[in-house]
Coordinates of C-alpha atoms and ligand atoms in Angstrom, one line a residue:
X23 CA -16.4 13.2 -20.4
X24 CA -20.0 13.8 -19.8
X25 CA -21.1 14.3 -16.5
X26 CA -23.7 11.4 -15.6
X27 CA -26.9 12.4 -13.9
X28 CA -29.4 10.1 -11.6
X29 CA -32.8 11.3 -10.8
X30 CA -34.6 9.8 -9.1
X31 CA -38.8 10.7 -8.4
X32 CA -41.8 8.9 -8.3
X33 CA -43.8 11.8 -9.2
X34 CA -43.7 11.2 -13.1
X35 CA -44.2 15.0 -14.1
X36 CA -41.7 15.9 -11.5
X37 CA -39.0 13.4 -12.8
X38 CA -39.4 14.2 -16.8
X39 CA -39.2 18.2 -16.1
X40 CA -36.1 17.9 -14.0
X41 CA -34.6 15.2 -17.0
X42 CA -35.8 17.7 -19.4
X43 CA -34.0 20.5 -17.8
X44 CA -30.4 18.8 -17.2
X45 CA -30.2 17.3 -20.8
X46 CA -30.2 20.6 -22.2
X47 CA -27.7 21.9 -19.8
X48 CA -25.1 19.0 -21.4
X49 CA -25.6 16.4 -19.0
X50 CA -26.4 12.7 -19.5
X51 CA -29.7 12.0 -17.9
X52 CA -30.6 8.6 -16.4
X53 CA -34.5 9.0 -15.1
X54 CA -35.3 6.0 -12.2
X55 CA -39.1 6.2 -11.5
X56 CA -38.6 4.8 -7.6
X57 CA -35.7 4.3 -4.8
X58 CA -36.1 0.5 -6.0
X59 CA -35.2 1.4 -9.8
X60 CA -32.8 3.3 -8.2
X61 CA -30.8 1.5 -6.2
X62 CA -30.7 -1.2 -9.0
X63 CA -29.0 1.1 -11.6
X64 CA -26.6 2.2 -8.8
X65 CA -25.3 -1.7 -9.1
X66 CA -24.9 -1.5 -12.6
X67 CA -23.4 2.1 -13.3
X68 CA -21.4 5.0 -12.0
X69 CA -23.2 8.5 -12.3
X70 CA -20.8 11.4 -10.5
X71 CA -24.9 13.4 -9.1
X72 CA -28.0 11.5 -7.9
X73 CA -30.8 14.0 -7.4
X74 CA -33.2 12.1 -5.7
X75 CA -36.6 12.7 -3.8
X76 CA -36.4 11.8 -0.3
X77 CA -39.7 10.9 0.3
X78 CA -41.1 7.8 -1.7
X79 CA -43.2 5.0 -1.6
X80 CA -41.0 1.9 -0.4
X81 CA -37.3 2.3 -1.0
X82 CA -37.3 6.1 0.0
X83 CA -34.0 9.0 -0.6
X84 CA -32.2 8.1 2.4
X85 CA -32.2 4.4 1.2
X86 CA -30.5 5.6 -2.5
X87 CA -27.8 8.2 -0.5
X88 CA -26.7 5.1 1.7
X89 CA -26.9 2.9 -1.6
X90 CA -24.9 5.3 -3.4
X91 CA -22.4 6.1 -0.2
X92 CA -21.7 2.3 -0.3
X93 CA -21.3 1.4 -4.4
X94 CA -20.3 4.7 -5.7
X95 CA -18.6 6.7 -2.7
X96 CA -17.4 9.5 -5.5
X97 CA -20.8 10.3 -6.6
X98 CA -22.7 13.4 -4.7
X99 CA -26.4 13.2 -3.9
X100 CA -28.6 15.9 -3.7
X101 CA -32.0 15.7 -1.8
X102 CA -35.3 17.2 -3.1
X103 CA -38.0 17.0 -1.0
X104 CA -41.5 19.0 -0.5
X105 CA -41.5 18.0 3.3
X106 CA -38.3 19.6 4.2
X107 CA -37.6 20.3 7.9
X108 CA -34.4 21.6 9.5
X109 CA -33.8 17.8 11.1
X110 CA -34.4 15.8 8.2
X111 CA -32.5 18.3 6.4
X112 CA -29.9 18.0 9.1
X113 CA -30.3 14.1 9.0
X114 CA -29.4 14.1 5.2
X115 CA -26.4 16.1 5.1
X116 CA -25.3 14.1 8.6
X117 CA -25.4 11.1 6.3
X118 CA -23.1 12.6 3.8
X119 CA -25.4 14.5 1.1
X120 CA -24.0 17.3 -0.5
X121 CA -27.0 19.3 -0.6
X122 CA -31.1 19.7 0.7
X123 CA -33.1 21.6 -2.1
X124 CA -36.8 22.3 -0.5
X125 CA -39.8 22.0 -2.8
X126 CA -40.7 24.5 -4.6
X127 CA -37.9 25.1 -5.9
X128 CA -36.0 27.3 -8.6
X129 CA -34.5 25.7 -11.4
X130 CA -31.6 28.1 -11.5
X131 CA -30.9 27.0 -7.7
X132 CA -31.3 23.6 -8.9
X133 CA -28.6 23.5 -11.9
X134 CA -26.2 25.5 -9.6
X135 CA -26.4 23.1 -6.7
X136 CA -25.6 20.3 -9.4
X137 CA -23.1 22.2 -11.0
X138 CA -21.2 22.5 -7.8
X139 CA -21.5 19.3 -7.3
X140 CA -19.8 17.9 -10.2
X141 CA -17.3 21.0 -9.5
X142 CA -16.5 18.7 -6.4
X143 CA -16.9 15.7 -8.0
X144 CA -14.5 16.9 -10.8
X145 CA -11.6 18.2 -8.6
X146 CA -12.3 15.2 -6.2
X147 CA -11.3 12.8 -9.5
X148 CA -8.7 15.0 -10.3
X149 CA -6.9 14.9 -7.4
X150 CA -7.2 11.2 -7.2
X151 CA -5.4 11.3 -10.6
X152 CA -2.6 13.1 -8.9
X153 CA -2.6 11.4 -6.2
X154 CA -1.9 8.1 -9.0
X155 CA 0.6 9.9 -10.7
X156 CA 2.8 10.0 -7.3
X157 CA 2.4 6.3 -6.8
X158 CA 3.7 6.1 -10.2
X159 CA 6.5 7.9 -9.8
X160 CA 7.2 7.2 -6.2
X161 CA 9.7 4.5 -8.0
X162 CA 9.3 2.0 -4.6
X163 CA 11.7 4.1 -2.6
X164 CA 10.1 7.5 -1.8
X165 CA 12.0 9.6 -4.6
X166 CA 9.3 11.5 -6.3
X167 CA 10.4 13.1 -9.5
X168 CA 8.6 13.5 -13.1
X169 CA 11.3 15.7 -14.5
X170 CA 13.7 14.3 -17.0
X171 CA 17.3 15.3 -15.6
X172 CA 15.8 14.0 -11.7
X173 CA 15.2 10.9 -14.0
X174 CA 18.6 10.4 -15.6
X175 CA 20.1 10.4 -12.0
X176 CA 17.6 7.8 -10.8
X177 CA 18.6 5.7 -13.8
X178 CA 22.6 6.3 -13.2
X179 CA 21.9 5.9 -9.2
X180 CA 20.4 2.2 -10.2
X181 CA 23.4 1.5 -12.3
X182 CA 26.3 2.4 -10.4
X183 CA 24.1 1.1 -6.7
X184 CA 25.5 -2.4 -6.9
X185 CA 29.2 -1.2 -7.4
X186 CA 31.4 0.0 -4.7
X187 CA 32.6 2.9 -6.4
X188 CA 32.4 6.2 -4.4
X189 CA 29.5 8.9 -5.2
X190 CA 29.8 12.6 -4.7
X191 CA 26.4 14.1 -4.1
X192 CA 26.1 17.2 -4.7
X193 CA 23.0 20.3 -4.6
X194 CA 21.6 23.3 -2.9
X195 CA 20.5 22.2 0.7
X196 CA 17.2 20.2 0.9
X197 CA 17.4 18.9 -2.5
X198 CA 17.7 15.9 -1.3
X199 CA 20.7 14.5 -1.2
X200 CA 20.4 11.7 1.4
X201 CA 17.6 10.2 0.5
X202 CA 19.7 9.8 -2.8
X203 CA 22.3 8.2 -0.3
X204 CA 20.1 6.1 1.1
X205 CA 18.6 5.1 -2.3
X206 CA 22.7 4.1 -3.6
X207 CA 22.3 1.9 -0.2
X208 CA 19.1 -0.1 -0.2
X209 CA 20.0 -0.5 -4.3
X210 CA 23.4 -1.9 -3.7
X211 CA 24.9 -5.1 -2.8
X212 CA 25.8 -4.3 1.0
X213 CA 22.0 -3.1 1.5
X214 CA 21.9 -6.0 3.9
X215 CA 24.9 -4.2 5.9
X216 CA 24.7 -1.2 8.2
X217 CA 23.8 2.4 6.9
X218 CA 25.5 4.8 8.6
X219 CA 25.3 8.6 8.0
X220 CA 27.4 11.3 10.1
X221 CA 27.4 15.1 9.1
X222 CA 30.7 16.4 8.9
X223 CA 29.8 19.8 9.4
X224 CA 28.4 18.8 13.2
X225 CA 31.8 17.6 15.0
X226 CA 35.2 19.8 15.9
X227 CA 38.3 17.7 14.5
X228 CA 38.6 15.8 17.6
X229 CA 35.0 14.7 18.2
X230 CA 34.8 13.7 14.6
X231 CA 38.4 11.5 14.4
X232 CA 36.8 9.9 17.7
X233 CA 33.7 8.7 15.4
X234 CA 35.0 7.8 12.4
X235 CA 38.4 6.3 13.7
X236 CA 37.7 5.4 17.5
X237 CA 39.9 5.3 20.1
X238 CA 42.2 2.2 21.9
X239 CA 41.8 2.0 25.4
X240 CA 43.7 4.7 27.5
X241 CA 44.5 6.6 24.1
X242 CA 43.4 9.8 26.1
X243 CA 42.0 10.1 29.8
X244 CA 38.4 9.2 29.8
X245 CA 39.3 6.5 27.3
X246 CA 38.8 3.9 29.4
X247 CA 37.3 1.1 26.8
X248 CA 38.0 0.7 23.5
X249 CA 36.0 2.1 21.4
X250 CA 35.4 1.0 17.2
X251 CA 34.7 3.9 15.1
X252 CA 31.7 4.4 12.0
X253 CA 34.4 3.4 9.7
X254 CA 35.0 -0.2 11.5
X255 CA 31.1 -0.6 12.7
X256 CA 30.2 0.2 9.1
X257 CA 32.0 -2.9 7.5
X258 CA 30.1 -4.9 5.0
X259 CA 27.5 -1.5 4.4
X260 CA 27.9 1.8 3.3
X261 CA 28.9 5.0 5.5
X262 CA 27.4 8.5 4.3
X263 CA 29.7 11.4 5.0
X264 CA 27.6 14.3 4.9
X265 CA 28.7 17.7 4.6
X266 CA 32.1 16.5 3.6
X267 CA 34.0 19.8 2.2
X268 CA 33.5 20.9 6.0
X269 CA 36.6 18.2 7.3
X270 CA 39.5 20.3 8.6
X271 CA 42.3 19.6 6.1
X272 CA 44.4 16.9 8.6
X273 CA 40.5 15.2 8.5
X274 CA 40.7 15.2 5.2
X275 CA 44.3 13.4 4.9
X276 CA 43.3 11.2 7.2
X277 CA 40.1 10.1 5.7
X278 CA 42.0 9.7 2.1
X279 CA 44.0 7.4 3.8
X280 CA 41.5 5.1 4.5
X281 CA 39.9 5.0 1.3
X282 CA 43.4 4.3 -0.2
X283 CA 44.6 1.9 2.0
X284 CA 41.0 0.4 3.0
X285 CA 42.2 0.3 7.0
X286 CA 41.8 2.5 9.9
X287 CA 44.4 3.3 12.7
X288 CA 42.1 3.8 16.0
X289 CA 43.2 6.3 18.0
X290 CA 46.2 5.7 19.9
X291 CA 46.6 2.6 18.2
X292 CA 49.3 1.0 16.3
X293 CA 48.2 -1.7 13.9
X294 CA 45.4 -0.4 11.5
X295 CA 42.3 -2.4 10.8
X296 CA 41.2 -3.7 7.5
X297 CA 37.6 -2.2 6.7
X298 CA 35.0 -3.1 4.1
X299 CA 32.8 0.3 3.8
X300 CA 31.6 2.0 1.1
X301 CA 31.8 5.5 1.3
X302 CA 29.3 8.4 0.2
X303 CA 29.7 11.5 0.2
X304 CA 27.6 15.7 0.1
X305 CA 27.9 18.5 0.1
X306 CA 25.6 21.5 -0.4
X307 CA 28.8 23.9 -1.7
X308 CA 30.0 24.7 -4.7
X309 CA 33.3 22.1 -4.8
X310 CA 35.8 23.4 -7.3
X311 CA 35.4 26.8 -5.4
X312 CA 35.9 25.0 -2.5
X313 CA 39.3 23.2 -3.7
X314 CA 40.6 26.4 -5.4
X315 CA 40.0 28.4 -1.7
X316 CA 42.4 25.5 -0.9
X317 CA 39.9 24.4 1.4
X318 CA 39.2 20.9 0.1
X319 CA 41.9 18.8 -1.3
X320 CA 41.9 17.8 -4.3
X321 CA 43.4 14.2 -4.3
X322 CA 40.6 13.6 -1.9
X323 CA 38.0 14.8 -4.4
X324 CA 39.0 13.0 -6.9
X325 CA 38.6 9.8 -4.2
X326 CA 35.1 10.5 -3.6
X327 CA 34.0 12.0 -7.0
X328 CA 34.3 8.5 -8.9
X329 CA 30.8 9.4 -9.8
X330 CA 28.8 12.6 -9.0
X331 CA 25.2 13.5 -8.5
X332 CA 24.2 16.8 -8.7
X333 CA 20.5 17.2 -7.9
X334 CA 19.0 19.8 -9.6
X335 CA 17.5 22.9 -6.8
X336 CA 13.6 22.3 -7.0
X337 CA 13.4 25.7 -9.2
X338 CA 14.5 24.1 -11.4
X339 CA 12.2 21.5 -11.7
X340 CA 9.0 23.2 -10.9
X341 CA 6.8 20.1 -12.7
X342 CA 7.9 18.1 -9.4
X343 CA 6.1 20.9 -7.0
X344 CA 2.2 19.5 -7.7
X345 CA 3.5 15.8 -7.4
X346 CA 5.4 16.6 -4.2
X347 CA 3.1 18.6 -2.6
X348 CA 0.5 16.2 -3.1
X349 CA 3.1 12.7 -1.5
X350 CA 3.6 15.4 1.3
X351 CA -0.1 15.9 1.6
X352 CA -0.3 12.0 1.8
X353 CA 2.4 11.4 4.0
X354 CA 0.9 13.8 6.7
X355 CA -2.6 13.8 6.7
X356 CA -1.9 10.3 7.3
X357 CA 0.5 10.4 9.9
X358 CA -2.0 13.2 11.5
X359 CA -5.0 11.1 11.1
X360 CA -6.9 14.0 9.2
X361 CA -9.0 13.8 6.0
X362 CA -7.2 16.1 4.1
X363 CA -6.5 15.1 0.6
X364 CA -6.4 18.6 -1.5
X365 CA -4.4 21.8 -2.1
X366 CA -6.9 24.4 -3.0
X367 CA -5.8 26.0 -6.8
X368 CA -4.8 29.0 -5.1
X369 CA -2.3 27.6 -2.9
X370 CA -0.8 25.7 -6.0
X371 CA -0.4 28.8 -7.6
X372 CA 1.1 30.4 -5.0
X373 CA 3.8 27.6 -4.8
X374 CA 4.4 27.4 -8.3
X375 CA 5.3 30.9 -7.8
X376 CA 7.7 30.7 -4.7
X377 CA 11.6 30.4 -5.7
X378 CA 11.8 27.8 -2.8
X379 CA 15.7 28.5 -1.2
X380 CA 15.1 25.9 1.1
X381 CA 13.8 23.5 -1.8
X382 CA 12.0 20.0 -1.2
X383 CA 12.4 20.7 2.5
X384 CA 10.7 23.9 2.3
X385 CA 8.2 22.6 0.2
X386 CA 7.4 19.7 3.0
X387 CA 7.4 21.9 5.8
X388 CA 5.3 23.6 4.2
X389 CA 3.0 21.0 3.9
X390 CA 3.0 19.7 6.7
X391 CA 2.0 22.6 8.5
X392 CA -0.6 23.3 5.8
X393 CA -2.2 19.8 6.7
X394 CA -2.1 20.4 10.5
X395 CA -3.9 24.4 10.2
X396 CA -6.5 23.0 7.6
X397 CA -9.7 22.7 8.8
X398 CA -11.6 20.9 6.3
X399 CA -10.3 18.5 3.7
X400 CA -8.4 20.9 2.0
X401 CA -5.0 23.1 2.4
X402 CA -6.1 26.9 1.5
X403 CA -4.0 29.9 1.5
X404 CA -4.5 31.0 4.9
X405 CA -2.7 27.9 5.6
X406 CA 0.4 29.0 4.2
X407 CA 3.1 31.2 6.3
X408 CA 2.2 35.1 5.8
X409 CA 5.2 35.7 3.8
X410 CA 3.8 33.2 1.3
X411 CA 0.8 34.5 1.3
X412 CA 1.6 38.1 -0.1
X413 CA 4.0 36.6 -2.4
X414 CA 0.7 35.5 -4.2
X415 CA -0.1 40.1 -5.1
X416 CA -0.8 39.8 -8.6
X417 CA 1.8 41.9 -10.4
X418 CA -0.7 44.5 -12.5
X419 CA 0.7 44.8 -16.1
X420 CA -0.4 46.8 -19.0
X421 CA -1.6 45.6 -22.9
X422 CA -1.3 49.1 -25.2
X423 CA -1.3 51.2 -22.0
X424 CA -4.6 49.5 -20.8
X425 CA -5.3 46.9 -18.0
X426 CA -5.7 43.4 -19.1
X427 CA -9.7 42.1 -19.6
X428 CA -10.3 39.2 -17.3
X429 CA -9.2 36.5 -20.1
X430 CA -6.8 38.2 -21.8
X431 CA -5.3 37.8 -17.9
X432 CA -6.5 34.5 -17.4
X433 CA -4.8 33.4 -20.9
X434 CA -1.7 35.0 -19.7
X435 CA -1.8 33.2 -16.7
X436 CA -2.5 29.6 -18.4
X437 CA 0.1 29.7 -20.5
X438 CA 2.1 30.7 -17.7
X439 CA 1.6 27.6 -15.7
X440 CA 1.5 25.1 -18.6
X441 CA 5.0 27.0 -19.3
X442 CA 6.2 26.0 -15.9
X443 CA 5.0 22.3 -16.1
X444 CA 6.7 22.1 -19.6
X445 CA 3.3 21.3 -21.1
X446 CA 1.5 18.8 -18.9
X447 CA -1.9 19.4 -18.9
X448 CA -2.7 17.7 -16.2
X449 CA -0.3 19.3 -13.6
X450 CA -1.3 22.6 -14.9
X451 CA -4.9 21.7 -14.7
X452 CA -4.1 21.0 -10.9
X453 CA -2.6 24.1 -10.1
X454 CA -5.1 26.1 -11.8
X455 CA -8.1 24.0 -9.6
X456 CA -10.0 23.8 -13.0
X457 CA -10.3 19.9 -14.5
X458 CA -8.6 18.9 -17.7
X459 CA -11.9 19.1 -19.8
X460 CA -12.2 23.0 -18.5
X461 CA -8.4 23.6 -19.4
X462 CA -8.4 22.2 -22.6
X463 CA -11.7 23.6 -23.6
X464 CA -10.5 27.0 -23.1
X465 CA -6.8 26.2 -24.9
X466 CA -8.8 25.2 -27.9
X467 CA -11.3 28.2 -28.0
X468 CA -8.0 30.6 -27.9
X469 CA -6.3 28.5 -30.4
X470 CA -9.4 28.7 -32.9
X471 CA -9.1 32.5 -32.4
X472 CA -5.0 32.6 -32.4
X473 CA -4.0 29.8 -34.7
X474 CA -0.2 30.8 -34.6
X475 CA -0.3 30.6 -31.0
Ligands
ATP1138 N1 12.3 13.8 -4.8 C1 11.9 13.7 -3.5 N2 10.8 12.9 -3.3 C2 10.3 12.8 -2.0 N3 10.9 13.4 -0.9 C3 11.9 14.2 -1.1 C4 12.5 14.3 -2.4 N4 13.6 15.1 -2.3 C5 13.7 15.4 -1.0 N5 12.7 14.9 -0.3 C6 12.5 15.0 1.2 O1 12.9 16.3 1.5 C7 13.6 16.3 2.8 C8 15.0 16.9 2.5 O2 15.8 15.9 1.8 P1 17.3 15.5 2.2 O3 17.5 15.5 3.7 O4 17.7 14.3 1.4 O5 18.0 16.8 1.6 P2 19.6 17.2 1.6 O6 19.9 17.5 0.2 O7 20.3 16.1 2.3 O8 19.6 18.5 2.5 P3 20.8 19.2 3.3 O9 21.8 19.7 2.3 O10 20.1 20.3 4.1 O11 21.3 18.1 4.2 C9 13.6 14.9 3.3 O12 12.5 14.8 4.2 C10 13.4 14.1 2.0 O13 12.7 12.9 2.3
MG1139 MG1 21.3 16.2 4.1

């Protein structure tokens, strides 16, 4: 799309040389010969640069930037003025200008000021086009995916949510496993019933058979009240058995039990206890390995794994990094109170390069630290952890024993990303901090000069 112009002068000469001069770098050109004129086309249209006069007769610059500010907050003014002093300058950009051009002026500092403005402007829309997408694929329950296989298990989650047929989840740690758990929950008929999640992993054998089970009073000294366990206090919802190939194999009997018999024997008790709970289960290891090391049983797999999820690691679905880095950005610069709404190109590029072992996790720690070191509204790479930082070292290769020109390097690098997000030109045009226009302007040019590519 064109980028729209407003200028605004009540100097006639002045006004048609400036229109004269931004038409023929490409932009559209809307002339207003006073604030008043002005401030009535800002009612009626959206221009992304006003380049107004500040002093006029009547409605004066300061009247069209607070105008503008209130219709068309995405639009950037720039100030011209022949009567420029440090305060009013100072004064203007106070009151949200992007720029204070003094008169005279050159017109190459004049077209470079507007150019960075739309700059802004552009990556300011595009980000809010990002920032869209994740609402889109939020889904309603904070699972945000755009890759295909993610979307498959969204769509078998929904369908098997209502039944009470035990899940396996399985995946790399931090893939995010319980919030799948928790989706199954709040999806399913018992979503009105309790959610409970213990991790297996966190409990020796006895601690844990005193949570899940509980304990009749006087079943061991110290028992002195009875005591229901998460199995029993979890009747009528769902219980979430995390890190379940970690259960000592007795745990392990025990627990198939209860999902065979659907009652639990308390501690020192003698008549069991019919249970309603619905029973989820993760782990973050590789399970046949774990039930051919004998150390998980099989008959109990088989309980648990009447359906399994296994959530890709986030490698393998880079597409999800820009759309997750930007609900992170969301969910933290909100929670911090602080205006930052972007991830500089660089930092994208960076990430899209990181192997992430620690996967969504990483990536939101990450974030979140980003958003609490940036100071202005955006997350840059000194943001990032050191290590991630000289990760980013470009690896120098060599075309016919030569170093690459600048855009044989920058094609190489394009390609690259839009490799990575499987084609999606908007992702990639994220991650490279160019807009779409830019990106596919470029593609085109190369693909004139390459058609087979
Ligand atoms: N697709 C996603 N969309 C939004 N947030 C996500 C997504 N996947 C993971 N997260 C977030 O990442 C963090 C880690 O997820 P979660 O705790 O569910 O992982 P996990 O697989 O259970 O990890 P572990 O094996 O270490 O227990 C959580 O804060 C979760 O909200
Ligand atoms: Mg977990």
């Amino acid at each position: 799309m064109e980028a729209r112009l407003l200028i605004v002068d009540d100097e006639e000469i002045a006004l048609l040389n400036l229109q004269h001069v931004m038409e023929k770098e490409g932009y559209q050109v809307t002339a207003a010969r006073s604030g008043a004129a002005a401030v009535r086309l800002l009612e009626q249209k959206d221009y992304d640069v006003v380049l107004t006069d500040l002093r006029m007769e009547g409605v004066d610059g300061m009247d069209v930037l607070r105008k503008s500010r209130a219709s068309q907050p995405k639009a950037e003014v720039i100030f011209i003025t022949g009567y420029a002093t440090a305060e009013s300058a100072v004064q203007a950009l106070k009151h949200g200008a992007f720029y204070y051009i003094a008169k005279p002026f050159r017109l190459d500092e004049v077209r470079k000021v507007v150019a960075e403005a739309l700059a802004k402007v552009a990556l300011r829309r595009e980000n809010d086009a990002l920032r869209r997408e994740v609402e889109r694929y939020r889904d309603g329950d904070g699972i945000v995916t755009q890759d295909t296989a993610m979307q498959r298990l969204l769509d078998i989650a929904r369908q098997i949510a209502p039944t009470d047929c035990s899940v396996l989840i399985t995946g790399e740690s931090g893939t995010g496993k319980e919030l799948f758990a928790k989706y199954l929950h709040r999806h399913s008929t018992r979503c009105e019933g309790p959610y409970t999640a213990i991790n297996c992993g966190a409990f020796s054998e006895q601690l844990l058979a005193n949570e899940l089970f509980g304990h009749e009073k006087g079943a061991f000294t110290g028992a002195t009240a009875l005591k229901k366990g998460l199995i029993e206090t979890s009747s009528g919802g769902t219980l979430f058995l995390d890190e379940v190939t970690e259960m000592t194999p007795s745990m392990q009997v025990k627990l198939l039990r209860v999902l065979q018999e659907k009652e639990v024997l308390r501690l020192g008790g003698t008549r069991p206890v019919k249970c309603d709970v619905r029973v989820l289960a993760a782990t973050n290891r590789d399970v046949s390995e774990a039930i051919r090391n004998g150390v998980f049983r099989e008959d109990l797999y088989f309980r648990l794994n009447v359906v399994n999820l296994q959530i890709p690691p986030l490698a393998q679905r880079k597409g999800d990094i820009p759309l997750l880095a930007q609900h992170f950005l969301l969910k933290y610069a909100s929670r911090m109170k602080k205006p930052v709404t972007r991830i500089s190109g660089e930092v994208m590029a960076l990430l899209m390069d990181y192997p992430f072992p620690g996967n969504v996790r990483e990536l939101e720690n990450l974030i979140e630290r980003g958003t609490a070191m940036a100071v202005d509204d955006a997350i840059e790479v000194e943001h990032l952890p050191e290590s991630l930082q000289k990760a980013g070292t470009l690896n120098l290769r060599r075309i016919d024993g030569r170093l690459p020109t600048l855009e044989e390097q920058e094609q190489t690098y394009i390609y690259r990303v839009l490799e990575e997000v499987k084609g999606n030109q908007t992702a990639a045009a994220q991650i490279l901090g160019i807009n779409r226009a830019s990106l596919w302007r470029k593609l085109k040019a190369w693909q004139e000069a390459e058609p087979g590519k």
